[in-house]
Amino acid sequence: MDRLTIGFIGVGVALLLMMIRVPIAIALGLVSLIGIIFLRGPDSAFGILGSAPFDFAASWTLSAIPMYLLMGAFAFHAKITTALFDAARVWFGRLPGGVAVATNFACAGFAAVSGSSLATAAAMGRIAIPEMLRLKYDQGLAAASAAAGGTLGALIPPSIMLVIFGWLAEVSVGRLLMAGVVPGILTAVTYSAMIVLRCTINPALAPRPTERPTWGEHVRVLAPVWPVPLLVIAVLVGIYGGIVTPTEAGAFGAFVVFLMAVARRSLTWRTFFASLREALISTSGIFFIAISAIIFTRFLTLAGLPNFLSQFVSGTGMEPLTIVLVTSIIYLILGMFLDPLGILLITLPILIPVFKAADIDMIWMGIILIKYIEIGLLTPPVGLNVFVVKSVVGDRIPIGKIFGGMTWFLIAEVVIMTLLIAFPAITLTLPNLMMGN
């Protein structure tokens, strides 16, 4: 059996194992070790197993991940999510579907201090969905608003997924984070426009609240959340101006959110240690998976699979747009069955050489792929954001209702992805203005 055959079999087995819900780290690690033993023998396999964890953990770029996770944990325990939703509800509540719109923008705000789609959906779902149900909103619209809004956590800086992509693709994490800003805003605005349009056509979906907040109330609700936009601006300006690295920006953000929590008197010793514990558990889980992915990358390289595919694409003369569209189909299909991080880690070692051979801009492609991964969080049968929201609402909303409400957000995603693919400048203008580019 030649090495290419072993490589293709390894990819197929890894995908199969993940589809039957074997943990990603075990699926990738096991396939990789067995594959390397076939290719180079047990000494090489265990040598790589000994060196890969240190090579990964010693990466300065990836030390941003625990900082962003800690920032999100502090923000959650400081009840910043509640303050964001209250402010958004007062400002947008009078629009058709205003509380759903408020949920969407509150998700965008929390994404800026969380970096995680699942955490954003869970946090906002606990607060926003009961309020929408109290106001007699359509159940599907209420639950889908929180689930779809959670996907903004992967685009709006800080974004853990963008940090991991930048590290794997060997591109500037700072530029990637800046590239996520405009697509993130575009997604939030498109979602909101869709909600307003639907609720204007069918007012029964979202009865308008009877209370009319005064301008004094509009101003007062901003007081608890003013540090959030200030934090976002400080982090973006720091990265944009070359003042701090993304890792330093993460540490700065975690410290500022900690001070916010102390100032709000919402951070006790118990919640402080709970925040540290959550960040440590999440970091160790991500690192365990990523170390297995590193070993998987070594296996694919030894099998010659990435080089074979890049030469194949170059030989066929396939246009860059065709490559992007084929990749889009692959990601949409995988997103229906696999965990987002698993998709990223199993496909990028194969696809990155293909993208580079076709001279595709890796910053632009990074945003496109992360968007597709986030769409996978909303699609059946394994839409993780949908199931996170389902776990929050319990038996109050059937899972079918949530997926039904998600249909309209997926239609909005068709519009968003068409714009991002047709007009790369939407993604690239901001990072191209960064210092040094």
CSV table of C-alpha atoms in Angstrom, one decimal:
chain,number,residue,atom,x,y,z
A,1,MET,CA,0.0,0.0,0.0
A,2,ASP,CA,1.6,3.3,-1.0
A,3,ARG,CA,1.7,6.3,1.3
A,4,LEU,CA,-1.0,8.4,-0.5
A,5,THR,CA,-3.4,5.5,-0.1
A,6,ILE,CA,-2.6,5.4,3.6
A,7,GLY,CA,-3.2,9.2,3.8
A,8,PHE,CA,-6.6,9.1,2.2
A,9,ILE,CA,-7.6,6.1,4.3
A,10,GLY,CA,-6.5,8.0,7.4
A,11,VAL,CA,-8.6,11.0,6.5
A,12,GLY,CA,-11.7,8.8,5.9
A,13,VAL,CA,-11.3,6.9,9.1
A,14,ALA,CA,-10.8,10.2,11.1
A,15,LEU,CA,-14.0,11.6,9.6
A,16,LEU,CA,-15.9,8.4,10.3
A,17,LEU,CA,-14.8,8.3,13.9
A,18,MET,CA,-15.9,11.9,14.5
A,19,MET,CA,-19.3,11.3,12.8
A,20,ILE,CA,-20.0,8.5,15.3
A,21,ARG,CA,-19.1,11.0,18.1
A,22,VAL,CA,-15.7,9.7,19.1
A,23,PRO,CA,-13.9,12.7,20.8
A,24,ILE,CA,-12.0,14.7,18.2
A,25,ALA,CA,-8.7,14.5,20.0
A,26,ILE,CA,-8.9,10.7,20.3
A,27,ALA,CA,-10.0,10.3,16.6
A,28,LEU,CA,-7.2,12.5,15.2
A,29,GLY,CA,-4.5,11.3,17.6
A,30,LEU,CA,-5.3,7.6,17.1
A,31,VAL,CA,-5.5,7.7,13.3
A,32,SER,CA,-2.3,9.8,13.2
A,33,LEU,CA,-0.2,7.5,15.4
A,34,ILE,CA,-1.3,4.3,13.5
A,35,GLY,CA,-0.8,6.0,10.2
A,36,ILE,CA,2.8,7.2,11.1
A,37,ILE,CA,3.6,3.7,12.4
A,38,PHE,CA,2.6,2.3,8.9
A,39,LEU,CA,4.6,5.0,7.2
A,40,ARG,CA,7.7,5.3,9.3
A,41,GLY,CA,7.6,2.8,12.1
A,42,PRO,CA,6.8,3.1,15.9
A,43,ASP,CA,10.0,5.0,16.8
A,44,SER,CA,9.0,8.0,14.5
A,45,ALA,CA,5.4,7.8,15.8
A,46,PHE,CA,6.3,8.0,19.5
A,47,GLY,CA,9.0,10.6,18.8
A,48,ILE,CA,6.4,12.9,17.2
A,49,LEU,CA,4.1,12.1,20.2
A,50,GLY,CA,6.8,13.3,22.5
A,51,SER,CA,7.7,16.5,20.7
A,52,ALA,CA,4.4,17.7,19.4
A,53,PRO,CA,2.8,18.8,22.7
A,54,PHE,CA,5.7,21.0,23.6
A,55,ASP,CA,6.0,22.5,20.1
A,56,PHE,CA,2.3,23.4,20.3
A,57,ALA,CA,2.2,24.7,23.9
A,58,ALA,CA,5.3,26.8,23.4
A,59,SER,CA,3.5,28.9,20.7
A,60,TRP,CA,3.3,32.5,21.8
A,61,THR,CA,0.4,33.2,19.4
A,62,LEU,CA,-1.8,30.5,21.0
A,63,SER,CA,-1.3,32.0,24.5
A,64,ALA,CA,-4.1,34.4,23.4
A,65,ILE,CA,-6.6,31.6,23.8
A,66,PRO,CA,-6.6,31.3,27.6
A,67,MET,CA,-6.7,35.1,27.9
A,68,TYR,CA,-9.8,35.4,25.6
A,69,LEU,CA,-11.5,32.5,27.5
A,70,LEU,CA,-10.7,34.2,30.8
A,71,MET,CA,-12.1,37.5,29.5
A,72,GLY,CA,-15.4,35.8,28.5
A,73,ALA,CA,-15.6,34.0,31.9
A,74,PHE,CA,-15.2,37.2,33.8
A,75,ALA,CA,-17.8,38.9,31.6
A,76,PHE,CA,-20.3,36.2,32.2
A,77,HIS,CA,-19.9,36.1,35.9
A,78,ALA,CA,-20.0,40.0,36.1
A,79,LYS,CA,-23.5,39.8,34.5
A,80,ILE,CA,-22.3,42.0,31.6
A,81,THR,CA,-24.6,39.9,29.3
A,82,THR,CA,-27.7,41.1,31.3
A,83,ALA,CA,-26.6,44.7,31.1
A,84,LEU,CA,-26.0,44.4,27.3
A,85,PHE,CA,-29.4,42.9,26.7
A,86,ASP,CA,-31.2,45.5,28.8
A,87,ALA,CA,-29.5,48.3,27.0
A,88,ALA,CA,-30.2,46.8,23.5
A,89,ARG,CA,-33.9,46.2,24.5
A,90,VAL,CA,-34.4,49.8,25.5
A,91,TRP,CA,-32.8,51.2,22.3
A,92,PHE,CA,-34.3,48.7,19.8
A,93,GLY,CA,-37.4,47.5,21.5
A,94,ARG,CA,-39.8,49.7,19.5
A,95,LEU,CA,-38.8,48.3,16.2
A,96,PRO,CA,-40.8,45.4,14.6
A,97,GLY,CA,-39.3,42.4,16.3
A,98,GLY,CA,-37.3,44.8,18.4
A,99,VAL,CA,-36.5,42.4,21.3
A,100,ALA,CA,-35.1,39.9,18.7
A,101,VAL,CA,-33.1,42.7,17.1
A,102,ALA,CA,-31.9,43.6,20.6
A,103,THR,CA,-30.9,40.0,21.2
A,104,ASN,CA,-28.9,40.0,18.0
A,105,PHE,CA,-26.9,43.2,18.9
A,106,ALA,CA,-26.5,42.1,22.5
A,107,CYS,CA,-24.9,38.9,21.1
A,108,ALA,CA,-22.5,41.0,19.0
A,109,GLY,CA,-21.6,43.0,22.2
A,110,PHE,CA,-21.0,39.9,24.2
A,111,ALA,CA,-19.1,38.3,21.4
A,112,ALA,CA,-16.6,41.1,21.7
A,113,VAL,CA,-15.7,40.0,25.3
A,114,SER,CA,-16.3,36.2,24.8
A,115,GLY,CA,-14.8,35.0,21.5
A,116,SER,CA,-17.0,31.9,21.6
A,117,SER,CA,-20.1,31.2,19.6
A,118,LEU,CA,-21.4,28.5,22.0
A,119,ALA,CA,-20.8,30.7,25.1
A,120,THR,CA,-22.6,33.7,23.4
A,121,ALA,CA,-25.6,31.6,22.4
A,122,ALA,CA,-25.9,30.1,25.9
A,123,ALA,CA,-25.4,33.4,27.8
A,124,MET,CA,-27.9,35.4,25.7
A,125,GLY,CA,-30.4,32.5,25.4
A,126,ARG,CA,-30.8,32.4,29.2
A,127,ILE,CA,-31.6,36.1,29.3
A,128,ALA,CA,-33.3,37.0,26.0
A,129,ILE,CA,-35.5,34.0,25.2
A,130,PRO,CA,-37.6,34.1,28.5
A,131,GLU,CA,-38.2,37.8,27.8
A,132,MET,CA,-39.4,37.2,24.2
A,133,LEU,CA,-41.7,34.4,25.3
A,134,ARG,CA,-43.2,36.7,28.0
A,135,LEU,CA,-43.9,39.2,25.2
A,136,LYS,CA,-45.6,36.4,23.1
A,137,TYR,CA,-43.0,36.3,20.4
A,138,ASP,CA,-43.1,33.4,18.0
A,139,GLN,CA,-41.1,30.6,19.6
A,140,GLY,CA,-39.0,29.8,16.6
A,141,LEU,CA,-38.0,33.5,16.1
A,142,ALA,CA,-37.2,33.8,19.8
A,143,ALA,CA,-34.9,30.8,20.0
A,144,ALA,CA,-33.4,31.2,16.6
A,145,SER,CA,-32.4,34.8,17.3
A,146,ALA,CA,-30.2,33.7,20.2
A,147,ALA,CA,-28.7,30.7,18.4
A,148,ALA,CA,-27.9,32.6,15.2
A,149,GLY,CA,-26.7,35.7,17.1
A,150,GLY,CA,-24.2,33.4,18.9
A,151,THR,CA,-22.3,32.8,15.7
A,152,LEU,CA,-21.1,36.4,15.8
A,153,GLY,CA,-18.7,35.1,18.5
A,154,ALA,CA,-16.5,33.6,15.8
A,155,LEU,CA,-16.0,36.8,13.8
A,156,ILE,CA,-16.1,39.8,16.0
A,157,PRO,CA,-12.8,40.1,17.8
A,158,PRO,CA,-11.6,38.5,19.9
A,159,SER,CA,-12.2,35.2,18.1
A,160,ILE,CA,-10.7,31.9,19.3
A,161,MET,CA,-11.4,30.3,15.9
A,162,LEU,CA,-9.6,33.0,14.0
A,163,VAL,CA,-6.6,32.7,16.4
A,164,ILE,CA,-6.4,28.9,15.6
A,165,PHE,CA,-6.8,29.5,11.9
A,166,GLY,CA,-4.1,32.1,11.9
A,167,TRP,CA,-1.7,29.8,13.7
A,168,LEU,CA,-2.4,26.9,11.3
A,169,ALA,CA,-2.3,29.0,8.2
A,170,GLU,CA,0.8,30.9,9.4
A,171,VAL,CA,-0.8,34.3,8.7
A,172,SER,CA,-1.1,37.4,11.0
A,173,VAL,CA,-3.6,36.8,13.7
A,174,GLY,CA,-3.8,40.6,14.1
A,175,ARG,CA,-4.9,41.0,10.5
A,176,LEU,CA,-7.4,38.2,10.8
A,177,LEU,CA,-9.0,39.7,13.8
A,178,MET,CA,-9.3,43.0,12.1
A,179,ALA,CA,-10.7,41.2,9.0
A,180,GLY,CA,-13.5,39.8,11.1
A,181,VAL,CA,-14.9,43.2,12.1
A,182,VAL,CA,-16.8,44.3,9.0
A,183,PRO,CA,-18.2,40.8,8.2
A,184,GLY,CA,-19.3,40.5,11.8
A,185,ILE,CA,-21.1,43.8,11.6
A,186,LEU,CA,-22.5,42.9,8.2
A,187,THR,CA,-23.9,39.7,9.7
A,188,ALA,CA,-25.5,41.5,12.6
A,189,VAL,CA,-27.1,44.1,10.4
A,190,THR,CA,-28.4,41.6,7.9
A,191,TYR,CA,-29.9,39.4,10.6
A,192,SER,CA,-31.6,42.5,12.1
A,193,ALA,CA,-32.9,43.7,8.7
A,194,MET,CA,-34.4,40.2,8.1
A,195,ILE,CA,-36.1,40.2,11.5
A,196,VAL,CA,-37.5,43.7,11.0
A,197,LEU,CA,-38.8,42.8,7.5
A,198,ARG,CA,-40.4,39.6,8.7
A,199,CYS,CA,-42.1,41.2,11.6
A,200,THR,CA,-43.3,44.1,9.5
A,201,ILE,CA,-44.9,41.7,7.1
A,202,ASN,CA,-46.3,39.5,9.9
A,203,PRO,CA,-46.7,41.6,13.1
A,204,ALA,CA,-48.1,38.5,14.9
A,205,LEU,CA,-44.6,37.1,15.1
A,206,ALA,CA,-43.5,39.8,17.6
A,207,PRO,CA,-46.1,41.9,19.4
A,208,ARG,CA,-44.6,45.3,20.2
A,209,PRO,CA,-44.2,46.2,23.9
A,210,THR,CA,-46.6,48.8,25.3
A,211,GLU,CA,-44.0,50.6,27.4
A,212,ARG,CA,-42.2,53.5,25.9
A,213,PRO,CA,-38.8,54.2,27.5
A,214,THR,CA,-38.0,57.9,28.0
A,215,TRP,CA,-34.8,59.5,26.7
A,216,GLY,CA,-33.5,59.5,30.3
A,217,GLU,CA,-33.9,55.7,30.4
A,218,HIS,CA,-32.1,55.4,27.0
A,219,VAL,CA,-29.2,57.2,28.6
A,220,ARG,CA,-29.3,55.4,31.9
A,221,VAL,CA,-29.1,51.9,30.5
A,222,LEU,CA,-25.9,52.7,28.7
A,223,ALA,CA,-24.1,53.4,32.0
A,224,PRO,CA,-23.5,49.7,33.0
A,225,VAL,CA,-22.2,48.8,29.5
A,226,TRP,CA,-20.0,51.8,28.5
A,227,PRO,CA,-16.8,49.9,29.3
A,228,VAL,CA,-17.6,47.2,26.7
A,229,PRO,CA,-17.4,49.4,23.6
A,230,LEU,CA,-14.4,51.2,25.2
A,231,LEU,CA,-12.7,47.8,25.7
A,232,VAL,CA,-13.4,46.8,22.0
A,233,ILE,CA,-12.1,50.1,20.7
A,234,ALA,CA,-9.0,49.9,22.9
A,235,VAL,CA,-8.2,46.4,21.8
A,236,LEU,CA,-8.8,47.1,18.1
A,237,VAL,CA,-6.8,50.3,18.1
A,238,GLY,CA,-4.0,48.6,19.9
A,239,ILE,CA,-3.8,45.8,17.3
A,240,TYR,CA,-4.5,48.1,14.4
A,241,GLY,CA,-1.8,50.6,15.5
A,242,GLY,CA,0.7,47.9,16.1
A,243,ILE,CA,0.9,48.9,19.8
A,244,VAL,CA,0.1,45.4,21.1
A,245,THR,CA,0.0,41.9,19.8
A,246,PRO,CA,-3.3,39.9,19.8
A,247,THR,CA,-2.0,38.0,22.8
A,248,GLU,CA,-1.2,41.2,24.7
A,249,ALA,CA,-4.6,42.6,23.7
A,250,GLY,CA,-6.2,39.5,25.2
A,251,ALA,CA,-4.4,39.9,28.5
A,252,PHE,CA,-5.3,43.6,28.6
A,253,GLY,CA,-9.0,42.7,27.8
A,254,ALA,CA,-9.1,40.1,30.5
A,255,PHE,CA,-7.7,42.6,33.0
A,256,VAL,CA,-10.1,45.4,32.0
A,257,VAL,CA,-13.2,43.0,32.3
A,258,PHE,CA,-11.9,41.9,35.7
A,259,LEU,CA,-11.8,45.6,36.8
A,260,MET,CA,-15.3,46.1,35.4
A,261,ALA,CA,-16.5,43.1,37.4
A,262,VAL,CA,-14.9,44.4,40.6
A,263,ALA,CA,-16.4,47.9,40.0
A,264,ARG,CA,-19.9,46.3,39.6
A,265,ARG,CA,-19.3,44.3,42.8
A,266,SER,CA,-20.4,41.2,40.9
A,267,LEU,CA,-17.1,39.3,41.3
A,268,THR,CA,-16.8,37.4,44.5
A,269,TRP,CA,-14.0,35.0,45.4
A,270,ARG,CA,-16.3,32.2,44.4
A,271,THR,CA,-17.0,33.6,41.0
A,272,PHE,CA,-13.3,34.6,40.6
A,273,PHE,CA,-12.1,31.0,41.0
A,274,ALA,CA,-15.1,29.7,39.0
A,275,SER,CA,-13.9,32.0,36.1
A,276,LEU,CA,-10.3,30.7,36.4
A,277,ARG,CA,-11.6,27.1,36.5
A,278,GLU,CA,-13.8,27.6,33.4
A,279,ALA,CA,-11.0,29.2,31.4
A,280,LEU,CA,-8.5,26.4,32.4
A,281,ILE,CA,-10.9,23.6,31.5
A,282,SER,CA,-11.8,25.2,28.2
A,283,THR,CA,-8.1,25.9,27.4
A,284,SER,CA,-7.0,22.3,28.2
A,285,GLY,CA,-9.8,20.9,26.0
A,286,ILE,CA,-8.9,23.1,23.0
A,287,PHE,CA,-5.1,22.4,23.5
A,288,PHE,CA,-5.7,18.6,23.7
A,289,ILE,CA,-7.6,18.7,20.5
A,290,ALA,CA,-5.1,20.9,18.8
A,291,ILE,CA,-2.1,18.8,19.8
A,292,SER,CA,-3.8,15.8,18.2
A,293,ALA,CA,-4.3,18.0,15.1
A,294,ILE,CA,-0.6,18.8,15.0
A,295,ILE,CA,0.2,15.1,15.0
A,296,PHE,CA,-2.5,14.6,12.3
A,297,THR,CA,-0.8,17.3,10.2
A,298,ARG,CA,2.6,15.5,10.5
A,299,PHE,CA,0.9,12.3,9.4
A,300,LEU,CA,-0.6,13.9,6.3
A,301,THR,CA,2.7,15.5,5.4
A,302,LEU,CA,4.5,12.2,5.7
A,303,ALA,CA,1.8,10.7,3.5
A,304,GLY,CA,2.4,13.4,0.9
A,305,LEU,CA,-1.3,14.3,0.8
A,306,PRO,CA,-1.2,18.1,0.9
A,307,ASN,CA,1.5,18.2,-1.7
A,308,PHE,CA,-0.4,15.8,-4.0
A,309,LEU,CA,-3.6,17.8,-3.8
A,310,SER,CA,-1.9,21.2,-4.4
A,311,GLN,CA,-0.1,19.8,-7.5
A,312,PHE,CA,-3.4,18.2,-8.7
A,313,VAL,CA,-5.2,21.5,-8.4
A,314,SER,CA,-2.4,23.4,-10.2
A,315,GLY,CA,-2.4,20.7,-12.9
A,316,THR,CA,-6.1,21.0,-13.6
A,317,GLY,CA,-5.9,24.8,-13.9
A,318,MET,CA,-8.9,25.2,-11.6
A,319,GLU,CA,-9.9,28.8,-11.1
A,320,PRO,CA,-9.6,30.3,-7.6
A,321,LEU,CA,-13.3,31.0,-7.5
A,322,THR,CA,-14.1,27.4,-8.4
A,323,ILE,CA,-11.8,26.2,-5.5
A,324,VAL,CA,-13.6,28.5,-3.1
A,325,LEU,CA,-17.0,27.3,-4.2
A,326,VAL,CA,-16.0,23.6,-4.0
A,327,THR,CA,-14.5,24.3,-0.5
A,328,SER,CA,-17.8,26.0,0.4
A,329,ILE,CA,-19.8,22.8,-0.4
A,330,ILE,CA,-17.3,20.6,1.5
A,331,TYR,CA,-17.6,22.8,4.6
A,332,LEU,CA,-21.4,23.1,4.4
A,333,ILE,CA,-21.7,19.3,4.3
A,334,LEU,CA,-19.2,18.7,7.1
A,335,GLY,CA,-20.8,21.4,9.2
A,336,MET,CA,-24.0,19.3,9.3
A,337,PHE,CA,-22.3,16.5,11.1
A,338,LEU,CA,-19.0,17.6,12.8
A,339,ASP,CA,-17.8,19.9,15.5
A,340,PRO,CA,-16.5,23.2,14.2
A,341,LEU,CA,-13.1,22.9,15.7
A,342,GLY,CA,-12.8,19.4,14.3
A,343,ILE,CA,-13.7,20.5,10.8
A,344,LEU,CA,-11.0,23.3,11.0
A,345,LEU,CA,-8.3,21.0,12.3
A,346,ILE,CA,-8.9,18.1,10.0
A,347,THR,CA,-9.3,20.1,6.7
A,348,LEU,CA,-6.8,22.9,6.9
A,349,PRO,CA,-3.7,20.8,6.7
A,350,ILE,CA,-5.0,19.5,3.4
A,351,LEU,CA,-6.6,22.7,2.0
A,352,ILE,CA,-4.0,25.3,3.0
A,353,PRO,CA,-1.4,24.1,0.4
A,354,VAL,CA,-4.2,24.1,-2.2
A,355,PHE,CA,-5.2,27.7,-1.4
A,356,LYS,CA,-1.6,28.9,-1.5
A,357,ALA,CA,-1.0,27.1,-4.8
A,358,ALA,CA,-4.0,28.9,-6.3
A,359,ASP,CA,-2.7,32.2,-4.9
A,360,ILE,CA,-5.9,32.8,-2.8
A,361,ASP,CA,-5.6,35.4,-0.1
A,362,MET,CA,-5.4,33.5,3.2
A,363,ILE,CA,-6.9,36.4,5.3
A,364,TRP,CA,-10.0,36.5,3.1
A,365,MET,CA,-10.2,32.7,2.9
A,366,GLY,CA,-10.0,32.5,6.7
A,367,ILE,CA,-13.0,34.7,7.2
A,368,ILE,CA,-14.9,32.7,4.5
A,369,LEU,CA,-14.1,29.4,6.1
A,370,ILE,CA,-15.0,30.6,9.7
A,371,LYS,CA,-18.3,31.8,8.3
A,372,TYR,CA,-19.1,28.4,6.9
A,373,ILE,CA,-18.1,26.7,10.1
A,374,GLU,CA,-20.5,29.0,12.0
A,375,ILE,CA,-23.3,28.3,9.5
A,376,GLY,CA,-22.7,24.6,10.4
A,377,LEU,CA,-23.6,25.5,14.0
A,378,LEU,CA,-27.1,26.3,12.8
A,379,THR,CA,-27.8,23.5,10.3
A,380,PRO,CA,-29.4,20.1,11.1
A,381,PRO,CA,-28.9,17.4,12.2
A,382,VAL,CA,-26.0,18.6,14.5
A,383,GLY,CA,-26.5,22.3,14.8
A,384,LEU,CA,-24.6,22.8,18.1
A,385,ASN,CA,-25.8,26.4,18.7
A,386,VAL,CA,-29.4,25.1,18.2
A,387,PHE,CA,-28.9,22.4,20.8
A,388,VAL,CA,-27.2,24.8,23.2
A,389,VAL,CA,-30.3,27.0,23.0
A,390,LYS,CA,-32.5,23.9,23.4
A,391,SER,CA,-30.7,23.0,26.6
A,392,VAL,CA,-31.4,26.5,27.9
A,393,VAL,CA,-35.2,26.6,27.1
A,394,GLY,CA,-35.8,22.9,28.0
A,395,ASP,CA,-39.3,21.7,27.0
A,396,ARG,CA,-40.7,25.1,26.4
A,397,ILE,CA,-39.8,25.1,22.7
A,398,PRO,CA,-39.6,22.0,20.5
A,399,ILE,CA,-36.4,21.4,18.6
A,400,GLY,CA,-38.3,21.4,15.4
A,401,LYS,CA,-39.6,25.0,16.1
A,402,ILE,CA,-36.0,26.2,16.6
A,403,PHE,CA,-34.7,24.7,13.4
A,404,GLY,CA,-37.8,26.1,11.6
A,405,GLY,CA,-37.0,29.6,12.9
A,406,MET,CA,-33.4,29.1,11.8
A,407,THR,CA,-34.5,28.8,8.1
A,408,TRP,CA,-34.8,32.6,7.8
A,409,PHE,CA,-31.3,33.2,9.3
A,410,LEU,CA,-29.8,30.7,6.8
A,411,ILE,CA,-31.5,32.6,4.0
A,412,ALA,CA,-29.8,35.7,5.4
A,413,GLU,CA,-26.5,33.9,5.4
A,414,VAL,CA,-26.9,33.2,1.6
A,415,VAL,CA,-27.0,37.0,1.1
A,416,ILE,CA,-24.0,37.6,3.4
A,417,MET,CA,-21.8,34.9,1.9
A,418,THR,CA,-22.6,36.1,-1.7
A,419,LEU,CA,-21.5,39.5,-0.7
A,420,LEU,CA,-18.3,38.3,1.0
A,421,ILE,CA,-17.3,36.1,-1.9
A,422,ALA,CA,-18.2,38.6,-4.6
A,423,PHE,CA,-16.6,41.5,-2.9
A,424,PRO,CA,-13.4,40.5,-1.0
A,425,ALA,CA,-12.8,44.2,-0.2
A,426,ILE,CA,-15.5,44.0,2.4
A,427,THR,CA,-13.1,41.7,4.3
A,428,LEU,CA,-9.7,42.9,3.3
A,429,THR,CA,-9.9,46.7,3.4
A,430,LEU,CA,-9.6,47.1,7.2
A,431,PRO,CA,-6.6,44.6,7.7
A,432,ASN,CA,-4.9,46.0,4.6
A,433,LEU,CA,-4.8,49.4,6.3
A,434,MET,CA,-3.0,48.0,9.3
A,435,MET,CA,0.6,49.2,10.0
A,436,GLY,CA,3.2,47.3,8.1
A,437,ASN,CA,0.9,46.3,5.2
